[in-house]
Each structure stands twice: as C-alpha cells, then as structure tokens.
Amino acid sequence: SSNAHSIEEFLSAESVEANSIFDDLQGTLSTQQGEMALFARELRQRFNVSIEHTTNISEFTHGFLQKLLEESRRLESHATQVDEIQMKSIAEFQKAYEEQSKSDAEQLIADMTSLFSNHIRRQKELVDVRLTGLRETVIGNKTFLDGHVSSMEGITTDAKRKWQEFSTQAENDARDSADFSAAKHCRMELHLQQCVSTAESAIKHWKRTSESVNEMGSHHVSTIVSHIRNVSDNNEHHDTEIGLARAAAEEDVAKNSGDIIQLVHSVSEQERGSISGILATTKAHANTLEVLREDHSVQSASMEQKALDTFQQKYMDYEPSGMTPTRCEPDIPSKGTIDSLRAMPMEALLEEFRENHSYESFEVKEPKPSLIPRSPLTQLN
C-alpha cells in the first residue's frame, strides 16, 4: 500500500505539471487562432480598399478613354467639315474662274487692247478675294486645332497626374500590405515555434514520467520479490524448526504424548495461519501491482490521446460538453519521502513492512526447541 501510495503521489505531481504544459499549449493555440482571425479580417479590409481603389482607377480610365473618343469624333467631324468647305470653295473658285475666263476671253477678243489691264486687275481681285477666304478658313481651322491640342494636352496632363497618384497609392498599399503580411507571418511563425516547443516539452515530460514510473515499478517489484524471498526463507526456517520440534516430540512421545501432540497441533495451526497470511499479503500485492499497471496504461493512453487531439483539432475555442471527464488526482508521496525510503536499508524496510501489517503474526518468536535430550515433564512443570 505504501508503494501504491508513493506512485499515486508521484503521478499526481506529474499530472499537475502535464496539465500546466497543456494549458500553456491551449493558450498559445487560442492566441494564434485570435491572431489568425484578426489577420484575416485586416487582410479582407485591405483587399476591399484595394478593390475600391482599382474600381476608381477603372472608372477614371474609362472616362478618360470616353473623353478621348469624343474629342476624336469632334476632330473627325471638324476635319470633314473643313474638307467639305475647302473643296466647295475650290470648286466654286474654279467654276467662277472658268466662267470669268471665258467671258473675259470673249471680251478680250472684241477689245483686247482696252480691256487687257482691266482683265488683269479683276483676275487679281478675284484671286485675292478667294485667297482671303481660304486664309480665314485656314486660320479658323488652325485656331480650332490649337484649342483641340491644348484641350488634349490638359486632358493628358490630368490623366498623367491621376495615373501617377493612383500608381503611387497602389504601390504604397502593396508595400504596406507586404510589410503587414510579413509581420503577421513572423508573429504566426513565432506562435507556431512556441507551440512546437511546448509540444516537445510535453513529450519530454511524458517520457520522463514514464521512465520514472517504470523505474519506481521495477524498484517496487524488486522490493516485493525480496520480501517474498525473505518470507519464503522464513517459511523454510519455520519448516526446519517444525521438523526439529516434531523429531523431538517423537523422541518424547513416550513420556508425554498428549502434551506434545497438543503443542505440535498449536504450532502447526500457527504456522498455517502465518502461511495463509503471507499468501494473502502476496496476493494483495500482486493485485495492487496489476491495478497499478492497468491505471498506468489507462493514464498513458489518455495523455497520449489528449496530446493527439490537441494537435489534430481545428483552431477553435474549447467548449466543454457533458462527456468532459473530471480530474482525478490520487495521492502520491513526495520526492523527499521516496528518497528517504530508497536510502533506508532493506532490513529496516522489511521490519517496517512487518510492523505495518497486523497479519504478520508469525513474527512472534517461539522458543526454539532444544536439541539436547531433556525431560519433557520437567520442562512443562
């Protein structure tokens, strides 16, 4: 019972440490889950801002292209009108020139000498009038084209400025998003390293606990084997004493057979009670060791399953359910008690073991029968 009690106290202390390690691991996982949720929410916000910014760029680019299309259509319409006007002016000028030339030619034939100077003057005036009209048309067209070029330059300058602003904003957003993602990635990697280190410490703690329990079990088994060996030696010694007492009783049976037979029966009954007590103690120790081995196996499987469930489950908060087991913390001796028991000699441990068990009635030493021939009647009297 003392061995089982010491193992229970040791397992209780190790269970407290293991629970602390798993609590730290669960806290780290919860913190990482919160960081992941916050990181996803901030990334969603940044992506929404980027999408809105891209939408603005698309709308501005569409408007700019629409303005360019309208200006191109206006320029095409103006060029068509100018071309029609110039072609019409040239045709009218050609027709008037031909008619005037024909009329002047007829007049020149009639009166070449008198009208030659007037013909030249009228031709000059007609050419000047037509050239003046064409010059005004060209000047108006140049003015319109200058206005169109200045408008296009303004639109282009505005578009370039807007595009530079959008490009700078997009570059800054991308840089901020990259820095933010890198920082969050470093933080999540740090949390992951903490989880890994906590898991490694839990595994080391589990191995250390298993080794300690195995060592304590081996020590307890060796102690019980030593106790059983001592009990067996005592039984053999008692059997020898009984044989000697029986031989002496056979020698003295002729003188006092009734008393000797009664004494032998009492000694035999006492020895049988001692042997039955030893066998019951041995059986109880064997049952205790079996129960301890089964409890150790169940707790080992539970701790391993708990570690596997902790690493295989999704990142979510723990929600207790009706199937949550309750904590059972058996009493385990302290390390100082275990060290003091280890330091005690085997004889002292055996003596303390015998004192702590009331069924060890065989410890009462009976007077050894003397091997010297004696008179039984004189000894009894």
XYZ file of C-alpha atoms in Angstrom:
381
model
C 0.000 0.000 0.000
C 2.875 2.399 0.706
C 4.329 1.647 -2.736
C 0.970 2.319 -4.417
C 0.553 5.479 -2.351
C 4.010 6.739 -3.392
C 3.240 6.027 -7.059
C -0.113 7.813 -6.766
C 1.544 10.896 -5.245
C 4.193 10.904 -7.964
C 1.585 10.595 -10.724
C -0.453 13.408 -9.117
C 2.559 15.750 -9.111
C 3.411 14.851 -12.707
C -0.245 15.286 -13.698
C -0.204 18.850 -12.332
C 2.876 19.644 -14.416
C 1.396 17.973 -17.515
C -1.857 19.946 -17.086
C 0.171 23.154 -16.831
C 2.015 22.308 -20.071
C -1.227 21.502 -21.904
C -2.845 24.696 -20.563
C 0.087 26.695 -21.935
C -0.253 24.897 -25.257
C -4.002 25.571 -25.374
C -3.446 29.229 -24.529
C -0.838 29.547 -27.277
C -3.181 27.915 -29.787
C -6.038 30.209 -28.724
C -3.783 33.259 -29.114
C -2.695 32.062 -32.546
C -6.331 31.496 -33.529
C -7.183 35.063 -32.487
C -4.190 36.386 -34.405
C -5.274 34.439 -37.494
C -8.844 35.803 -37.261
C -7.560 39.382 -36.825
C -5.079 38.904 -39.670
C -7.821 37.590 -41.982
C -10.151 40.478 -41.073
C -7.454 43.112 -41.668
C -6.460 41.472 -44.952
C -10.124 41.484 -46.008
C -10.344 45.203 -45.213
C -7.149 45.915 -47.123
C -8.371 43.874 -50.089
C -11.677 45.791 -50.040
C -9.768 49.091 -50.062
C -7.574 47.827 -52.925
C -10.650 46.705 -54.872
C -12.288 50.116 -54.358
C -9.079 51.842 -55.423
C -8.868 49.637 -58.533
C -12.532 50.386 -59.297
C -11.797 54.135 -59.121
C -8.834 53.674 -61.465
C -11.009 51.703 -63.886
C -13.760 54.340 -63.810
C -11.267 57.155 -64.337
C -9.589 55.271 -67.199
C -12.983 54.594 -68.785
C -13.913 58.297 -68.509
C -10.544 59.319 -69.937
C -10.955 56.971 -72.906
C -14.526 58.233 -73.394
C -13.240 61.818 -73.488
C -10.553 60.833 -75.986
C -13.212 59.149 -78.147
C -15.454 62.241 -78.043
C -12.537 64.521 -78.904
C -11.560 62.205 -81.757
C -15.115 62.273 -83.075
C -15.200 66.093 -82.809
C -11.857 66.313 -84.628
C -13.086 63.936 -87.324
C -16.311 65.933 -87.765
C -14.383 69.213 -87.860
C -11.885 67.835 -90.374
C -14.767 66.586 -92.546
C -16.490 69.961 -92.397
C -13.260 71.840 -93.195
C -12.552 69.500 -96.087
C -16.071 69.967 -97.460
C -15.806 73.748 -97.113
C -12.391 73.845 -98.810
C -13.494 71.528 -101.600
C -16.636 73.580 -102.102
C -14.623 76.838 -102.122
C -12.126 75.413 -104.617
C -14.949 74.142 -106.869
C -16.743 77.499 -106.731
C -13.473 79.281 -107.351
C -12.698 77.011 -110.310
C -16.189 77.434 -111.774
C -16.172 81.218 -111.330
C -12.658 81.379 -112.752
C -13.648 79.355 -115.817
C -16.789 81.428 -116.390
C -14.923 84.636 -115.835
C -12.077 83.475 -118.083
C -14.483 82.503 -120.842
C -16.317 85.812 -120.589
C -13.066 87.725 -120.428
C -11.697 85.782 -123.374
C -14.709 86.768 -125.463
C -14.351 90.340 -124.365
C -10.626 90.229 -124.988
C -11.209 89.067 -128.492
C -13.512 92.020 -129.012
C -11.476 94.544 -127.189
C -8.097 93.106 -126.305
C -6.171 96.239 -126.114
C -8.593 98.242 -123.988
C -9.652 95.607 -121.548
C -6.370 93.763 -121.034
C -5.431 95.835 -117.997
C -8.971 95.585 -116.537
C -8.912 91.833 -117.025
C -5.673 91.500 -115.125
C -6.980 93.683 -112.312
C -10.248 91.732 -111.986
C -8.363 88.456 -112.067
C -6.146 89.718 -109.263
C -9.088 90.932 -107.212
C -10.914 87.622 -107.671
C -7.805 85.661 -106.664
C -7.258 87.958 -103.675
C -10.868 87.522 -102.535
C -10.659 83.735 -102.836
C -7.284 83.579 -101.159
C -8.542 85.805 -98.339
C -11.477 83.437 -97.764
C -9.176 80.432 -97.795
C -6.777 82.223 -95.423
C -9.593 82.945 -92.965
C -10.757 79.335 -93.193
C -7.216 78.094 -92.582
C -6.786 80.497 -89.644
C -10.099 79.308 -88.108
C -9.079 75.708 -88.641
C -5.676 76.385 -87.041
C -7.373 78.096 -84.108
C -9.689 75.120 -83.652
C -6.797 72.695 -83.912
C -4.771 74.747 -81.387
C -7.720 74.647 -78.997
C -8.118 70.909 -79.563
C -4.369 70.351 -78.988
C -4.426 72.417 -75.771
C -7.533 70.529 -74.594
C -5.834 67.221 -75.347
C -2.693 68.383 -73.530
C -4.811 69.334 -70.483
C -6.636 66.003 -70.553
C -3.350 64.136 -70.977
C -1.685 66.093 -68.167
C -4.636 65.495 -65.853
C -4.699 61.804 -66.791
C -0.946 61.505 -66.214
C -1.245 63.183 -62.806
C -4.177 60.970 -61.832
C -2.371 57.887 -63.056
C 0.749 58.812 -61.072
C -1.395 59.350 -57.975
C -3.171 56.011 -58.477
C 0.123 54.259 -59.190
C 1.774 55.771 -56.088
C -1.230 54.891 -53.929
C -1.330 51.340 -55.291
C 2.426 50.945 -54.745
C 2.134 52.245 -51.162
C -0.831 49.956 -50.488
C 1.037 46.983 -51.913
C 4.133 47.834 -49.837
C 2.048 48.273 -46.681
C 0.209 45.020 -47.356
C 3.512 43.212 -47.919
C 5.023 44.618 -44.703
C 1.852 43.826 -42.779
C 1.727 40.277 -44.171
C 5.423 39.753 -43.384
C 4.958 40.992 -39.804
C 1.891 38.808 -39.298
C 3.713 35.852 -40.840
C 6.644 36.336 -38.446
C 4.266 36.571 -35.498
C 2.377 33.415 -36.548
C 5.698 31.617 -37.083
C 6.734 32.666 -33.561
C 3.461 31.278 -32.162
C 3.997 28.088 -34.134
C 7.510 27.723 -32.737
C 6.104 28.240 -29.241
C 3.517 25.512 -29.893
C 6.234 23.175 -31.185
C 8.479 23.869 -28.170
C 5.533 23.338 -25.811
C 4.699 20.056 -27.543
C 8.337 18.954 -27.311
C 8.408 19.790 -23.600
C 5.155 17.836 -23.151
C 6.673 14.821 -24.946
C 9.844 15.058 -22.856
C 7.756 15.353 -19.701
C 5.736 12.313 -20.748
C 8.889 10.280 -21.433
C 10.425 11.375 -18.140
C 7.216 10.450 -16.275
C 7.068 7.045 -17.989
C 10.703 6.341 -17.155
C 10.192 7.399 -13.538
C 7.048 5.277 -13.199
C 8.779 2.287 -14.790
C 11.766 2.752 -12.519
C 9.539 3.030 -9.445
C 7.553 -0.018 -10.574
C 10.746 -2.024 -11.068
C 12.022 -0.934 -7.668
C 8.716 -1.848 -6.045
C 8.653 -5.209 -7.823
C 12.228 -5.934 -6.707
C 11.276 -4.930 -3.154
C 8.232 -7.197 -3.187
C 10.318 -10.048 -4.663
C 12.844 -9.529 -1.884
C 10.027 -9.570 0.687
C 8.614 -12.745 -0.821
C 12.081 -14.321 -0.810
C 12.517 -13.380 2.855
C 9.091 -14.786 3.648
C 9.987 -17.992 1.788
C 13.248 -18.243 3.731
C 11.345 -17.694 6.955
C 8.890 -20.407 5.923
C 11.735 -22.817 5.238
C 13.297 -21.915 8.567
C 9.956 -22.473 10.260
C 9.581 -25.781 8.434
C 13.009 -26.788 9.706
C 12.088 -25.758 13.204
C 8.807 -27.678 12.926
C 10.728 -30.752 11.714
C 13.120 -30.492 14.627
C 10.248 -29.950 17.029
C 8.454 -32.921 15.512
C 11.567 -35.108 15.886
C 11.945 -34.025 19.493
C 8.262 -34.690 20.033
C 8.657 -38.184 18.588
C 11.511 -38.809 20.986
C 9.455 -37.511 23.912
C 6.133 -39.033 22.815
C 6.610 -41.997 25.056
C 6.789 -39.815 28.125
C 4.207 -37.104 27.386
C 2.431 -37.844 24.106
C -0.732 -35.880 24.843
C 1.073 -32.608 25.637
C 3.455 -32.983 22.733
C 0.654 -33.669 20.273
C -1.260 -30.628 21.555
C 1.867 -28.469 21.283
C 2.569 -29.691 17.737
C -1.022 -29.029 16.707
C -0.871 -25.496 18.109
C 2.440 -24.828 16.377
C 1.092 -26.262 13.100
C -2.047 -24.140 13.283
C 0.048 -21.052 13.996
C 2.309 -21.800 11.059
C -0.638 -22.447 8.762
C -2.138 -19.087 9.843
C 1.198 -17.390 9.162
C 1.493 -19.065 5.757
C -2.077 -18.142 4.847
C -1.423 -14.542 5.921
C 1.765 -14.439 3.830
C -0.090 -15.848 0.815
C -2.917 -13.293 1.280
C -0.366 -10.481 1.540
C 1.413 -11.701 -1.592
C -1.881 -11.963 -3.470
C -2.898 -8.461 -2.314
C 0.458 -7.065 -3.501
C 0.045 -8.832 -6.854
C -3.467 -7.388 -7.236
C -2.162 -3.932 -6.266
C 0.594 -4.182 -8.896
C -1.916 -5.320 -11.532
C -4.281 -2.437 -10.722
C -1.337 -0.012 -10.750
C -0.208 -1.352 -14.153
C -3.728 -1.007 -15.577
C -4.125 2.532 -14.174
C -0.743 3.474 -15.580
C -1.695 2.125 -19.023
C -5.053 3.963 -18.972
C -3.452 7.254 -17.905
C -0.688 6.868 -20.523
C -3.254 6.235 -23.281
C -5.359 9.184 -22.044
C -2.383 11.580 -22.035
C -1.305 10.417 -25.498
C -4.860 10.771 -26.862
C -5.131 14.228 -25.305
C -1.881 15.314 -26.987
C -3.053 13.931 -30.348
C -6.461 15.626 -30.017
C -4.795 18.924 -29.111
C -2.667 18.925 -32.308
C -5.215 17.418 -34.705
C -8.246 19.552 -33.869
C -9.086 22.793 -35.694
C -8.219 26.215 -34.290
C -11.249 26.932 -32.253
C -12.087 27.714 -28.665
C -12.642 24.858 -26.241
C -16.311 24.258 -25.444
C -16.914 21.833 -22.581
C -19.531 19.156 -23.107
C -21.292 16.599 -20.996
C -18.649 13.994 -21.907
C -15.764 16.024 -20.381
C -14.001 13.779 -17.814
C -13.425 15.062 -14.334
C -9.951 15.348 -12.945
C -8.876 12.613 -10.584
C -5.702 13.326 -8.668
C -4.565 10.393 -6.478
C -2.193 10.957 -3.597
C 1.478 10.380 -4.437
C 4.390 10.558 -1.965
C 6.762 13.468 -2.291
C 10.215 13.173 -3.738
C 11.755 13.543 -0.290
C 9.736 10.595 1.037
C 10.770 8.441 -1.932
C 14.462 9.381 -1.493
C 14.304 8.632 2.249
C 12.736 5.208 1.538
C 15.427 4.493 -1.032
C 18.163 5.433 1.458
C 16.868 3.042 4.170
C 18.454 -0.446 4.256
C 16.444 -3.455 3.210
C 16.309 -4.859 6.753
C 14.745 -1.663 8.096
C 12.216 -1.607 5.240
C 11.369 -5.263 5.913
C 10.998 -4.577 9.631
C 8.728 -1.552 8.926
C 6.724 -3.634 6.450
C 6.170 -6.321 9.039
C 5.216 -3.774 11.694
C 2.673 -2.104 9.407
C 0.812 -5.357 8.694
C -1.130 -6.880 11.540
C -1.433 -10.260 9.881
C 2.297 -10.948 10.316
C 1.678 -12.858 13.476
C 4.427 -15.221 12.638
C 6.909 -12.555 13.708
C 6.381 -13.563 17.344
C 9.333 -15.688 18.024
C 8.606 -19.057 19.594
C 11.165 -20.610 21.854
C 13.329 -22.875 19.785
C 13.180 -26.492 20.873
C 16.413 -27.642 22.328
C 18.258 -30.426 20.614
C 19.712 -31.620 23.934
C 17.800 -34.562 25.386
C 15.718 -33.335 28.222
C 12.879 -34.417 30.378
C 9.637 -33.019 28.933
C 7.804 -33.365 32.235
C 10.400 -31.261 33.987
C 10.181 -28.534 31.286
C 6.387 -28.485 31.406
C 6.332 -28.221 35.162
